[in-house]
PDB file of C-alpha atoms in Angstrom:
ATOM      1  CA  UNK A   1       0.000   0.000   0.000  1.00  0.00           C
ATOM      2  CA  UNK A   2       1.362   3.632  -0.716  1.00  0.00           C
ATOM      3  CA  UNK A   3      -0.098   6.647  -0.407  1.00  0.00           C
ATOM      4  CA  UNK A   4      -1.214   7.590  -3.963  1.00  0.00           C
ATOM      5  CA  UNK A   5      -3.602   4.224  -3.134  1.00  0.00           C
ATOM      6  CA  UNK A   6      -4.967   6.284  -0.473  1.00  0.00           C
ATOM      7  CA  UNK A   7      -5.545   9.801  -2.426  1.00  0.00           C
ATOM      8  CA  UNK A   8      -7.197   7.987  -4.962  1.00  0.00           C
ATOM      9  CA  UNK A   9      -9.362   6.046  -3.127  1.00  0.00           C
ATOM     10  CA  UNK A  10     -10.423   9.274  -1.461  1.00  0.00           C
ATOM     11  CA  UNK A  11     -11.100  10.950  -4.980  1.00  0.00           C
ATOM     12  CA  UNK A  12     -13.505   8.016  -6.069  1.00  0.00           C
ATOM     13  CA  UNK A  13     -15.206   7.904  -2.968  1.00  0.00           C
ATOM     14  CA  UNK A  14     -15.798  12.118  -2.837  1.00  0.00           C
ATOM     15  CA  UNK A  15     -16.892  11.510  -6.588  1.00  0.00           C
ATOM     16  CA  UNK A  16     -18.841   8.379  -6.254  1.00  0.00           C
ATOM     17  CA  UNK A  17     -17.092   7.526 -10.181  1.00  0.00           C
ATOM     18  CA  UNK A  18     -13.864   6.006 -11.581  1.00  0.00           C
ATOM     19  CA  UNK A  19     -13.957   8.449 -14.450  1.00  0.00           C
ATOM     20  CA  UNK A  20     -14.851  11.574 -12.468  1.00  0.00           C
ATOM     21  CA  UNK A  21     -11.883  10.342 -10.023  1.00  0.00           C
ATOM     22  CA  UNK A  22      -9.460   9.603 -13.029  1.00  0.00           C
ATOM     23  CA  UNK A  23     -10.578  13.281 -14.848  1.00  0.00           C
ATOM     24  CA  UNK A  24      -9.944  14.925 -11.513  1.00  0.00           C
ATOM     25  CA  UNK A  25      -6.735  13.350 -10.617  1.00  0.00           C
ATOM     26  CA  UNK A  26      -5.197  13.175 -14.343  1.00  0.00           C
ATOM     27  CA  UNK A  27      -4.499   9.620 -14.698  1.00  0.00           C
ATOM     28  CA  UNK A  28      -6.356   7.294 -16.791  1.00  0.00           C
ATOM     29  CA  UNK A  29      -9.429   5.352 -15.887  1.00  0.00           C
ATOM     30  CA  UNK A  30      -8.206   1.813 -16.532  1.00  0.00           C
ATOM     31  CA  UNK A  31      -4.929   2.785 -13.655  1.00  0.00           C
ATOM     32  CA  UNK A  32      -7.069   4.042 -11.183  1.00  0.00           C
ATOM     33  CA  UNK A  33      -9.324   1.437 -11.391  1.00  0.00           C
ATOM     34  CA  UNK A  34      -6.384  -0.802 -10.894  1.00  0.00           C
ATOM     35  CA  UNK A  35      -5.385   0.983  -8.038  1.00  0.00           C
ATOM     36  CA  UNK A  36      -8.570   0.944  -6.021  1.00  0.00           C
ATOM     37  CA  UNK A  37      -8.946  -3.069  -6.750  1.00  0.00           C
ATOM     38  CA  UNK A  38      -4.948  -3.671  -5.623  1.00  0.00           C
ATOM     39  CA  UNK A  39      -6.245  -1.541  -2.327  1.00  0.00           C
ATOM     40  CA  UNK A  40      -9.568  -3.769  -1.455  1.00  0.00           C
ATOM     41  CA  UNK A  41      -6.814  -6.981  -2.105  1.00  0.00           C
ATOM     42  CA  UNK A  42      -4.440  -5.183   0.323  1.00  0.00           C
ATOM     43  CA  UNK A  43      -7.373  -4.524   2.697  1.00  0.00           C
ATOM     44  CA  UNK A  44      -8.607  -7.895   2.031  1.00  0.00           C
ATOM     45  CA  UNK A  45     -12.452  -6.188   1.977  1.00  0.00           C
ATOM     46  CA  UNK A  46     -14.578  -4.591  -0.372  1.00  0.00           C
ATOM     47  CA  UNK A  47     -14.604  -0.681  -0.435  1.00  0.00           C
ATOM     48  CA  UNK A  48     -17.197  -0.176  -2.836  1.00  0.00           C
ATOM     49  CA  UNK A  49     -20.362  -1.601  -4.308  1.00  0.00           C
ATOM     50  CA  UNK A  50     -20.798  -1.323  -8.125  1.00  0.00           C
ATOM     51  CA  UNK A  51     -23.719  -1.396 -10.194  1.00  0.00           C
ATOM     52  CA  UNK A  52     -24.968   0.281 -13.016  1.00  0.00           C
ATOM     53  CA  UNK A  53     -26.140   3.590 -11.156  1.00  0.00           C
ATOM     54  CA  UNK A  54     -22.441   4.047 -10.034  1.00  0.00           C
ATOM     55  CA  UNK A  55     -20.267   2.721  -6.921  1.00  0.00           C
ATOM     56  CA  UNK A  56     -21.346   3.156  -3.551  1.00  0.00           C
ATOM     57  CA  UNK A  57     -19.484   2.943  -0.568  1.00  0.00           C
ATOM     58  CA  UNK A  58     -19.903  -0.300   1.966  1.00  0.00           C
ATOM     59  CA  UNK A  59     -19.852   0.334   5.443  1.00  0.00           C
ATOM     60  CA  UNK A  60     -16.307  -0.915   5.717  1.00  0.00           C
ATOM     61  CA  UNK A  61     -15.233   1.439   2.622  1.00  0.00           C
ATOM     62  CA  UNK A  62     -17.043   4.146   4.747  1.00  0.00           C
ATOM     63  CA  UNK A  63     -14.975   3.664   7.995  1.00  0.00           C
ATOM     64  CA  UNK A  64     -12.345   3.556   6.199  1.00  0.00           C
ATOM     65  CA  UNK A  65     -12.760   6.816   4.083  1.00  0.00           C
ATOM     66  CA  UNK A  66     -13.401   9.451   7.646  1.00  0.00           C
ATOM     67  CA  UNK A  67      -9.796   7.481   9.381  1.00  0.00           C
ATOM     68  CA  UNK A  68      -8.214   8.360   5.582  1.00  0.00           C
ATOM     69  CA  UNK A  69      -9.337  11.816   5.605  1.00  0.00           C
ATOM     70  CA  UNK A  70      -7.894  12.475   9.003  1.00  0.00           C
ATOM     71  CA  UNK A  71      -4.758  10.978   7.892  1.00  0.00           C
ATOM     72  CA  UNK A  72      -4.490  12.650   4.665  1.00  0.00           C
ATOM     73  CA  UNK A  73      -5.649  16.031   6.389  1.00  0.00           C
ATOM     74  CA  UNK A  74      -2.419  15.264   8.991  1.00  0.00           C
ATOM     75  CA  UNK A  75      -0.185  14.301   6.134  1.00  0.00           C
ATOM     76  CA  UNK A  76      -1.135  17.384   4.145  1.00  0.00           C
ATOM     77  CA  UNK A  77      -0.825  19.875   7.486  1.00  0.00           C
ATOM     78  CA  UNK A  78       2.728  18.297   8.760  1.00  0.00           C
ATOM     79  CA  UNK A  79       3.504  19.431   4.765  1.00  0.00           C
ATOM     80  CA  UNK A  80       2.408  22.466   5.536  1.00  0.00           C
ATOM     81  CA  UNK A  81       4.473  22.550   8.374  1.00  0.00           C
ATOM     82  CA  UNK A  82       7.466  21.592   7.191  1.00  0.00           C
ATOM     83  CA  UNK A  83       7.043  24.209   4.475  1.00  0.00           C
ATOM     84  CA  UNK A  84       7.088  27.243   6.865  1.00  0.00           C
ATOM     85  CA  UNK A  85       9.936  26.011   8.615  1.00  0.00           C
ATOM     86  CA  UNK A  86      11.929  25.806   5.375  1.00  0.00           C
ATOM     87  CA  UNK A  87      11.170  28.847   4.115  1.00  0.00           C
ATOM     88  CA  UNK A  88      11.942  30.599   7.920  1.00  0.00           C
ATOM     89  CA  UNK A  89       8.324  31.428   8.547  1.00  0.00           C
ATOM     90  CA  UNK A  90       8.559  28.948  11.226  1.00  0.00           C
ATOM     91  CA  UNK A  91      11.205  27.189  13.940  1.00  0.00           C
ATOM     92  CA  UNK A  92      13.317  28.410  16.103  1.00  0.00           C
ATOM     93  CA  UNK A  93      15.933  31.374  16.055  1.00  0.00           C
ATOM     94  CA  UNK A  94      18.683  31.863  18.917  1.00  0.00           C
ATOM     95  CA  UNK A  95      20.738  35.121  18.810  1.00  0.00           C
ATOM     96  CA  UNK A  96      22.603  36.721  21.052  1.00  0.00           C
ATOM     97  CA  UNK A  97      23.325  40.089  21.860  1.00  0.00           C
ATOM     98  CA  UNK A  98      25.397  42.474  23.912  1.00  0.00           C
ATOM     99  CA  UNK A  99      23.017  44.096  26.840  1.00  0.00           C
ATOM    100  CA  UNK A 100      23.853  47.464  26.115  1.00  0.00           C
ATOM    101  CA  UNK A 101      22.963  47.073  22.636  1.00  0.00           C
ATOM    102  CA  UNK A 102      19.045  45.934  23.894  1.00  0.00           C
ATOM    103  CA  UNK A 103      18.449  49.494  25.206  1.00  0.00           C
ATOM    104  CA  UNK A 104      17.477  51.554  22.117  1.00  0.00           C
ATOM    105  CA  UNK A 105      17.892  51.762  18.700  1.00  0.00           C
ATOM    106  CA  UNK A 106      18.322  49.118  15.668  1.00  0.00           C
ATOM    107  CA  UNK A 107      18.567  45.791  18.137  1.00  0.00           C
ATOM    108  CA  UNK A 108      15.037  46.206  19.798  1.00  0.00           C
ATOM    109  CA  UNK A 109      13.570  47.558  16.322  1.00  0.00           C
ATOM    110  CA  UNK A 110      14.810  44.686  14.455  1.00  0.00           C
ATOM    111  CA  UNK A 111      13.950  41.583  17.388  1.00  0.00           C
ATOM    112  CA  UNK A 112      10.005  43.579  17.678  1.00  0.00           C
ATOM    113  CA  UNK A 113      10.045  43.993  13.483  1.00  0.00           C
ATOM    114  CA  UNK A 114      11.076  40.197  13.168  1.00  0.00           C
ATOM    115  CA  UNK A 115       8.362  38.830  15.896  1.00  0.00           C
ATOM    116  CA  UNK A 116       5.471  40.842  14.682  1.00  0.00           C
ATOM    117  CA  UNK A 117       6.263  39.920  10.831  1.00  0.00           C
ATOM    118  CA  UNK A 118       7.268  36.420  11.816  1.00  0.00           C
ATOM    119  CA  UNK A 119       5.207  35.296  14.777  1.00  0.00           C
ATOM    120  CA  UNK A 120       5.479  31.356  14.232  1.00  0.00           C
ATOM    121  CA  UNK A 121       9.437  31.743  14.989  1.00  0.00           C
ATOM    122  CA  UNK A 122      10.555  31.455  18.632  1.00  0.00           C
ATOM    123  CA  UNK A 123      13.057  33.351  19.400  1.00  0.00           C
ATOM    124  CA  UNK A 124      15.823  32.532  22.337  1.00  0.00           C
ATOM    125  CA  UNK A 125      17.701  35.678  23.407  1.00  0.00           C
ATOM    126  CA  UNK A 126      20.817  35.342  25.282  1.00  0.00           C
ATOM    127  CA  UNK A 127      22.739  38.411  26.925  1.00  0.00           C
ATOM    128  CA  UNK A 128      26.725  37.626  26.299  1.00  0.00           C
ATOM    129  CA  UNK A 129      29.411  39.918  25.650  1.00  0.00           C
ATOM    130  CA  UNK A 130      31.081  40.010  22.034  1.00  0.00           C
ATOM    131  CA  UNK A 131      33.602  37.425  22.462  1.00  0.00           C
ATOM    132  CA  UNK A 132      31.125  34.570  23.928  1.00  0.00           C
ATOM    133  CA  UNK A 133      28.954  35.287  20.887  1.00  0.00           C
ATOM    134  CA  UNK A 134      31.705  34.746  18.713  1.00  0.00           C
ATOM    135  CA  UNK A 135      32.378  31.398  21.018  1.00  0.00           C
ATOM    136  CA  UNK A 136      28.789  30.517  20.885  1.00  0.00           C
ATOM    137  CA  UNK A 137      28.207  30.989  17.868  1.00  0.00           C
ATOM    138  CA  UNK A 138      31.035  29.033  16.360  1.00  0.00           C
ATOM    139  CA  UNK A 139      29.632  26.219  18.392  1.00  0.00           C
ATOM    140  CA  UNK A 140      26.462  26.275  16.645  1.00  0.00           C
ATOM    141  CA  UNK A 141      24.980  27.566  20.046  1.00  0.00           C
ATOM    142  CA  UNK A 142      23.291  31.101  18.438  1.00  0.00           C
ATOM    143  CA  UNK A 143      22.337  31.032  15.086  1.00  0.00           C
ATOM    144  CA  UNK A 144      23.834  34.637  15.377  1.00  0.00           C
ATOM    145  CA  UNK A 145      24.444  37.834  17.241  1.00  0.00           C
ATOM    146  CA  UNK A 146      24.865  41.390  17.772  1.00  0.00           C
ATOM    147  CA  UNK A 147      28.707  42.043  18.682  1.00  0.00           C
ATOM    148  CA  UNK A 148      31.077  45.039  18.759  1.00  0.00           C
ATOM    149  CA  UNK A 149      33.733  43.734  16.131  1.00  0.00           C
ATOM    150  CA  UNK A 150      36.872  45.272  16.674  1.00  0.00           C
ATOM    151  CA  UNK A 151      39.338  42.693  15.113  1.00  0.00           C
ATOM    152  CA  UNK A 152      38.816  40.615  11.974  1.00  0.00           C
ATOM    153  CA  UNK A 153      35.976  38.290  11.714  1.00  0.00           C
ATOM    154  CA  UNK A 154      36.542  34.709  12.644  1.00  0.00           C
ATOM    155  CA  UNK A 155      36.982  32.066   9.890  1.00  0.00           C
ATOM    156  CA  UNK A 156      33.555  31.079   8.170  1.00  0.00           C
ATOM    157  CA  UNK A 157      32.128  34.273   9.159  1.00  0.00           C
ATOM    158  CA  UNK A 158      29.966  36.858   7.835  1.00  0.00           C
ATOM    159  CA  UNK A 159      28.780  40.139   9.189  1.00  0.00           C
ATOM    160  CA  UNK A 160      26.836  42.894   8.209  1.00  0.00           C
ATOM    161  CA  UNK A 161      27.447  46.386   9.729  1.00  0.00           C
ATOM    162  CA  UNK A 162      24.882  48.233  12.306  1.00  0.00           C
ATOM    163  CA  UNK A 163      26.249  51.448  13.105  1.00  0.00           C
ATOM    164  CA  UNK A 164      29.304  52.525  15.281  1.00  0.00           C
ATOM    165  CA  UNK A 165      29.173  53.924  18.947  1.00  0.00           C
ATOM    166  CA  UNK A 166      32.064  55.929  20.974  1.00  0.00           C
ATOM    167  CA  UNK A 167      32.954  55.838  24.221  1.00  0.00           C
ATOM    168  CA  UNK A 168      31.474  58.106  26.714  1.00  0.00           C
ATOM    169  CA  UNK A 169      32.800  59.131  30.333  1.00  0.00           C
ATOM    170  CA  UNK A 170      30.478  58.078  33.308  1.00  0.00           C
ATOM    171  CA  UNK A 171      31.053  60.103  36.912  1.00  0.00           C
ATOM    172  CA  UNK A 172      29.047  60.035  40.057  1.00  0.00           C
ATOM    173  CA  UNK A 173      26.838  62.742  40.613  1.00  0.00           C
ATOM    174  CA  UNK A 174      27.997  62.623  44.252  1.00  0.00           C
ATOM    175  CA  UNK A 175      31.728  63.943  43.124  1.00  0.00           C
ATOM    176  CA  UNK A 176      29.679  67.053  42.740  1.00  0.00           C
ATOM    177  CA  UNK A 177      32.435  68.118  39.861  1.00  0.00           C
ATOM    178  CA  UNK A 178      31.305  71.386  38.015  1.00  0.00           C
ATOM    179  CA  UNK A 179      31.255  71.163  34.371  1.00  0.00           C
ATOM    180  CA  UNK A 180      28.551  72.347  31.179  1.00  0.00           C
ATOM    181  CA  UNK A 181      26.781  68.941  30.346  1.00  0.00           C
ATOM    182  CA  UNK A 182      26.780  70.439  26.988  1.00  0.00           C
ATOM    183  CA  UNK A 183      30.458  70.029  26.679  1.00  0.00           C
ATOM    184  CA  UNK A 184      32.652  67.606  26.023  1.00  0.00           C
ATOM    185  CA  UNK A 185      35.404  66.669  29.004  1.00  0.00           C
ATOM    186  CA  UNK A 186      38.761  66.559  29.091  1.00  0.00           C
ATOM    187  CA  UNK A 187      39.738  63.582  30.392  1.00  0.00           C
ATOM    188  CA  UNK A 188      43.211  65.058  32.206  1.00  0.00           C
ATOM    189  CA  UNK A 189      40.877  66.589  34.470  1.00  0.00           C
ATOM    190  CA  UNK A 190      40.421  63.373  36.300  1.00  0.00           C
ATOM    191  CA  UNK A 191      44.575  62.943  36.927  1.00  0.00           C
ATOM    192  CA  UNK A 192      44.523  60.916  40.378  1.00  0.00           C
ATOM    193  CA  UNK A 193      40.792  59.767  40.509  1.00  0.00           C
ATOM    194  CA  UNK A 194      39.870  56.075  40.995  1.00  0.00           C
ATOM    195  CA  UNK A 195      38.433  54.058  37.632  1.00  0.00           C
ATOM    196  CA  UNK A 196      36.283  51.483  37.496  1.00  0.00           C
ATOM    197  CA  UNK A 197      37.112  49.118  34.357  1.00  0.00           C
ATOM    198  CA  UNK A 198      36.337  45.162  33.322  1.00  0.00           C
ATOM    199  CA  UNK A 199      39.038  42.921  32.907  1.00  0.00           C
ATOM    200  CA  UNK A 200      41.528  41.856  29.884  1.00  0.00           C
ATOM    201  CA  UNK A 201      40.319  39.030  30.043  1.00  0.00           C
ATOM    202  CA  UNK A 202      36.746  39.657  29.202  1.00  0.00           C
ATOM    203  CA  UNK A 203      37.511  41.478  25.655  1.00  0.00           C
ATOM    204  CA  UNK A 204      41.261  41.957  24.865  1.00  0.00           C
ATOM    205  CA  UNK A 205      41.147  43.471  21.748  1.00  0.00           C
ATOM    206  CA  UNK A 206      38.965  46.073  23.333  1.00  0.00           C
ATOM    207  CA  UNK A 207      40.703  46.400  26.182  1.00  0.00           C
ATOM    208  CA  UNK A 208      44.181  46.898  24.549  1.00  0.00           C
ATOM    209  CA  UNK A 209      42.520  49.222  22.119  1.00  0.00           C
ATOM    210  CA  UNK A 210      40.747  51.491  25.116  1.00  0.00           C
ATOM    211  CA  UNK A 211      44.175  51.418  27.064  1.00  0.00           C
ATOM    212  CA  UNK A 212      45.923  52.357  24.360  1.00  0.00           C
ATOM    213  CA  UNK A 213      43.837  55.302  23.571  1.00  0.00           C
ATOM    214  CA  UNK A 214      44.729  57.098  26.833  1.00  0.00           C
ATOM    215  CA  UNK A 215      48.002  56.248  26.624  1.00  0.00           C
ATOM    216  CA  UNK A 216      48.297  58.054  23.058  1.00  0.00           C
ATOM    217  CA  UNK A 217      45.958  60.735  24.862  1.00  0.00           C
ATOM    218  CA  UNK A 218      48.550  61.037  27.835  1.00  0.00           C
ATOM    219  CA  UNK A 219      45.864  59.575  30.291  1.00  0.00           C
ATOM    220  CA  UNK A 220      46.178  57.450  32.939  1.00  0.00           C
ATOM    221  CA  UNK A 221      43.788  55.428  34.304  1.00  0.00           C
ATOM    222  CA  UNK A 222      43.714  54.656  38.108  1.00  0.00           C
ATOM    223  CA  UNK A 223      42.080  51.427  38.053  1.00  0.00           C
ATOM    224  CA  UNK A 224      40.664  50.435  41.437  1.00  0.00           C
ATOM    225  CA  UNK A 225      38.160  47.905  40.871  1.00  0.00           C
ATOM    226  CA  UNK A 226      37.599  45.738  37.549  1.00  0.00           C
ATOM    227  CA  UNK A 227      33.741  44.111  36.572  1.00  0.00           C
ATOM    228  CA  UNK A 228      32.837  41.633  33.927  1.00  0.00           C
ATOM    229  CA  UNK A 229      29.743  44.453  32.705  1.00  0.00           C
ATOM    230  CA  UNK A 230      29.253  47.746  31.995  1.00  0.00           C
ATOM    231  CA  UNK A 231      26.057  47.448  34.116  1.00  0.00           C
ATOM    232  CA  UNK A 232      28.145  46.527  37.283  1.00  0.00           C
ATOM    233  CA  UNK A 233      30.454  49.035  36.028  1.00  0.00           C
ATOM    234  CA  UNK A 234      27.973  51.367  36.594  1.00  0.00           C
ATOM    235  CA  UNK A 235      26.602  50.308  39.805  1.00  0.00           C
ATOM    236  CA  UNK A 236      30.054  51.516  41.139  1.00  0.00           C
ATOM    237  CA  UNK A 237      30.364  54.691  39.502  1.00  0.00           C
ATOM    238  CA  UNK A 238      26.882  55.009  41.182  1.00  0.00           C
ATOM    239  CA  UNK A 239      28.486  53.993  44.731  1.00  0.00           C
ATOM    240  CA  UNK A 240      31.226  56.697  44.160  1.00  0.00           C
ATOM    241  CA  UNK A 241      33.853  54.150  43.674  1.00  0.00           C
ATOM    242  CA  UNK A 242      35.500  55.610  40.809  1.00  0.00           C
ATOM    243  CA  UNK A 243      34.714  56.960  37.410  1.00  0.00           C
ATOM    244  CA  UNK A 244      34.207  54.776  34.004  1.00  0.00           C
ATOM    245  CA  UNK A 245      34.641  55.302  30.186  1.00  0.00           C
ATOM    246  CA  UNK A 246      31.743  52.964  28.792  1.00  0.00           C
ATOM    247  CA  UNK A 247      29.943  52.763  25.510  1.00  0.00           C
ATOM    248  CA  UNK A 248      27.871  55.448  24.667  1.00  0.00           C
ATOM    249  CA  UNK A 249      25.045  53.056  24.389  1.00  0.00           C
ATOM    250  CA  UNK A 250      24.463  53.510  28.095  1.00  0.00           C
ATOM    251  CA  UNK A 251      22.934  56.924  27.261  1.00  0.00           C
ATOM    252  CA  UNK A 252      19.780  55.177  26.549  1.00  0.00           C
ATOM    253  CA  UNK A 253      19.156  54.212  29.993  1.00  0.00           C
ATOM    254  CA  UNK A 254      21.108  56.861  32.738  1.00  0.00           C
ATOM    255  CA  UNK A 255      21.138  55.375  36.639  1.00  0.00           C
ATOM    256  CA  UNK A 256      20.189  57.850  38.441  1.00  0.00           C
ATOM    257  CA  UNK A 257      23.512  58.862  40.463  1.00  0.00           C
ATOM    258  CA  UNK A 258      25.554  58.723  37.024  1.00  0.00           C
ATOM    259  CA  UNK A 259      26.225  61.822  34.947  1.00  0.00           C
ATOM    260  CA  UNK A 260      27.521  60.874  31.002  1.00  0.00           C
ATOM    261  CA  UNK A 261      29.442  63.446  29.475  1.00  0.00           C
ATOM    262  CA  UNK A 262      31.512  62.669  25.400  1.00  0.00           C
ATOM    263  CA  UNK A 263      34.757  62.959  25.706  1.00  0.00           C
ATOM    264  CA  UNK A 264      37.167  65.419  23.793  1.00  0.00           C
ATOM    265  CA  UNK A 265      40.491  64.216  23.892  1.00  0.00           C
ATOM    266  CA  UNK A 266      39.485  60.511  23.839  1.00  0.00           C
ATOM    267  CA  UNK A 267      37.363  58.387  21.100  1.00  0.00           C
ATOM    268  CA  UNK A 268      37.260  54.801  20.661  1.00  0.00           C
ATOM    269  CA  UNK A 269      35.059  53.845  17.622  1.00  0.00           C
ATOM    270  CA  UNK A 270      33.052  50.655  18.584  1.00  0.00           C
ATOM    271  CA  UNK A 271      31.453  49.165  15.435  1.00  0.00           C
ATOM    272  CA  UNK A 272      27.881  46.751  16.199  1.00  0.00           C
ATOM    273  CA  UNK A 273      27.590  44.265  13.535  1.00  0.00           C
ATOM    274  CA  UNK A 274      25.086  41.272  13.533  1.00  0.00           C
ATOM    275  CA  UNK A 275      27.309  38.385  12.954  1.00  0.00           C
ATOM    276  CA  UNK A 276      26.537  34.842  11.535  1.00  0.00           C
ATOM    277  CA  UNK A 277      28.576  31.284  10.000  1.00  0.00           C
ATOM    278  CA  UNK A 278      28.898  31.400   6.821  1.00  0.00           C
ATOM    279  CA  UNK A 279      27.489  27.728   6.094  1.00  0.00           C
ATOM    280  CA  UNK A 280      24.705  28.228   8.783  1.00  0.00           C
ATOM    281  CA  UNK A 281      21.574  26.553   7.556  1.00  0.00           C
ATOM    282  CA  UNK A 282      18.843  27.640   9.786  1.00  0.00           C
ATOM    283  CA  UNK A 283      15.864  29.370   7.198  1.00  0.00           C
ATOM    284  CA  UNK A 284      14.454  31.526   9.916  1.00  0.00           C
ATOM    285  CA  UNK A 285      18.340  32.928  10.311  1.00  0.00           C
ATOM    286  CA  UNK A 286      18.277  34.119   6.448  1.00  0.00           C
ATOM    287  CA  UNK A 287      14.686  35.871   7.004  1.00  0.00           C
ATOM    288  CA  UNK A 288      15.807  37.446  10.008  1.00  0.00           C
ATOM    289  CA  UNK A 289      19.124  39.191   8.247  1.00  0.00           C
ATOM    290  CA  UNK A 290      16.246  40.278   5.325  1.00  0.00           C
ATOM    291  CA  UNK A 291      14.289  41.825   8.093  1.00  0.00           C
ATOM    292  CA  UNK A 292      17.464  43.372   9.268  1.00  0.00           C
ATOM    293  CA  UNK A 293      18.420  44.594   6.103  1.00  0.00           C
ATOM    294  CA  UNK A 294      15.087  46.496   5.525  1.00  0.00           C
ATOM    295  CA  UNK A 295      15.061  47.799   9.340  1.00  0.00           C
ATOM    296  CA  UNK A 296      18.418  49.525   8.110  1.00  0.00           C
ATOM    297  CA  UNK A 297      17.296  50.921   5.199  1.00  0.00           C
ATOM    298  CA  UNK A 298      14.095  52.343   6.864  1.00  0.00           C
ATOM    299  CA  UNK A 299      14.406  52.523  11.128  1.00  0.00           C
ATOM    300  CA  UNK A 300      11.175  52.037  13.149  1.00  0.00           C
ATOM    301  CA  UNK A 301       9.139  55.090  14.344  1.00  0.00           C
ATOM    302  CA  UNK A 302       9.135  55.204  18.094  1.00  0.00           C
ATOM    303  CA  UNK A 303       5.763  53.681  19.111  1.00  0.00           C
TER     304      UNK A 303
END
């Protein structure tokens, strides 16, 4: 028994008529009729009477027909199915992102674009810094992410370019040090006061490129405590611990007891990218970098 037994059985049965069935379905009447009488000798039943005012079903052939059209309704749905999720209108997308990046701007109007044009994806967010999306990534963890490139793109890699953020200068209000909001700051000013920074470790290339920066500048930083996140960064520089230079990102969501002032002697360029493997096959990934594309070209109006 294969299936095409099945669909045609179905078409003489809605059409009470070998002819009708065979007109409907293309095939010749002789074959179909062949077909239906190798299914009754599979079955080992009759499905139909026949007599000269056409075939009828028996009650066997009826039984049989409503458990056939479930089970060609099923067949035809998982189709269906399996359609959407190869063309990316369906599945399951995981991409990562860095947090500060989540605040405002082309990462939350792409994810909310995506999910309201393509509701039948779920997407799985994770909050990781550049480098573990890279990591994760490569280790077919995320289908991709949003990362600050600063050094060459991995092997197998492709990205496609966001827009690129600076570095801003983050001081506690409670320092209570006079200067126009308006203007930009002059780093030197800060000769002796504690830092706050995150370690090597965590992202060396920007690290050594952020170090190196004040060096050119003639700055020192007086490191005093290190944290994995700009957000626990920032929790210090609230305390009055010391003073950071974060992304500029963070403008999009000031604590309370942190003033943000752009720097003039000091600029790091930090360039957001949404990254992805080259040889990644996941459909829903390919619509999502579409839908990226075209929130580019034309940005979201603020709701």
């Amino acid at each position: 028994m294969e299936l095409r037994h099945l669909r045609y059985f179905a078409a003489v049965a809605e059409h009470a008529s070998m002819r009708a069935a065979s007109e409907r379905l293309h095939i010749t009447q002789p074959a179909i009729t062949r077909q239906i009488q190798d299914l009754e000798e599979e079955l080992g039943f009759a499905l139909f009477t026949r007599s000269p005012r056409g075939l009828r079903l028996t009650p066997a052939g009826d039984s049989y027909l409503r458990d056939i059209r479930r089970i060609l309704a099923a067949l035809d749905a998982a189709g269906a199915s399996a359609r959407r999720v190869a063309d990316g209108a369906a599945g399951q997308l995981r991409l990562g992102y860095v947090e500060n990046t989540g605040w405002d701007g082309v990462v939350p109007q792409a994810l909310q674009r995506f999910q309201a044009e393509t509701p039948a994806v779920s997407l799985s967010l994770s909050t990781l810094n550049s480098p573990e999306q890279f990591a994760a990534i490569d280790q077919d963890a995320l289908d991709g992410g949003f990362v600050y490139q600063l050094g060459p793109l991995p092997d197998g890699f492709d990205a496609l370019p966001l827009l690129t953020q600076d570095v801003v200068l983050a001081l506690p209000r409670a320092w209570q040090i006079a200067h126009d909001e308006a203007q930009p700051f002059d780093l030197r000013a800060l000769a002796g006061r504690p830092f706050v920074s995150f370690p090597r470790a965590v992202y060396p290339e920007y690290h050594d490129r952020l170090f190196s920066a004040c060096q050119q500048a003639g700055i020192r930083l007086d490191v005093v405590q290190e944290q994995p996140t700009e957000a626990a960064m920032l929790s210090l520089v609230c305390a009055g611990v010391g003073a950071a230079i974060v992304n500029a990102a963070n403008l999009a969501r000031p604590p309370a007891q942190v003033r943000f002032y752009r720097l003039r002697n000091l600029s790091v360029p930090l360039p957001l990218c949404f990254v992805w493997k080259r040889e990644a096959s996941n459909p829903a990934l390919a619509r999502f970098i579409d839908s990226l594309r075209q929130t580019i070209a034309k940005p979201q109006s603020p709701p």
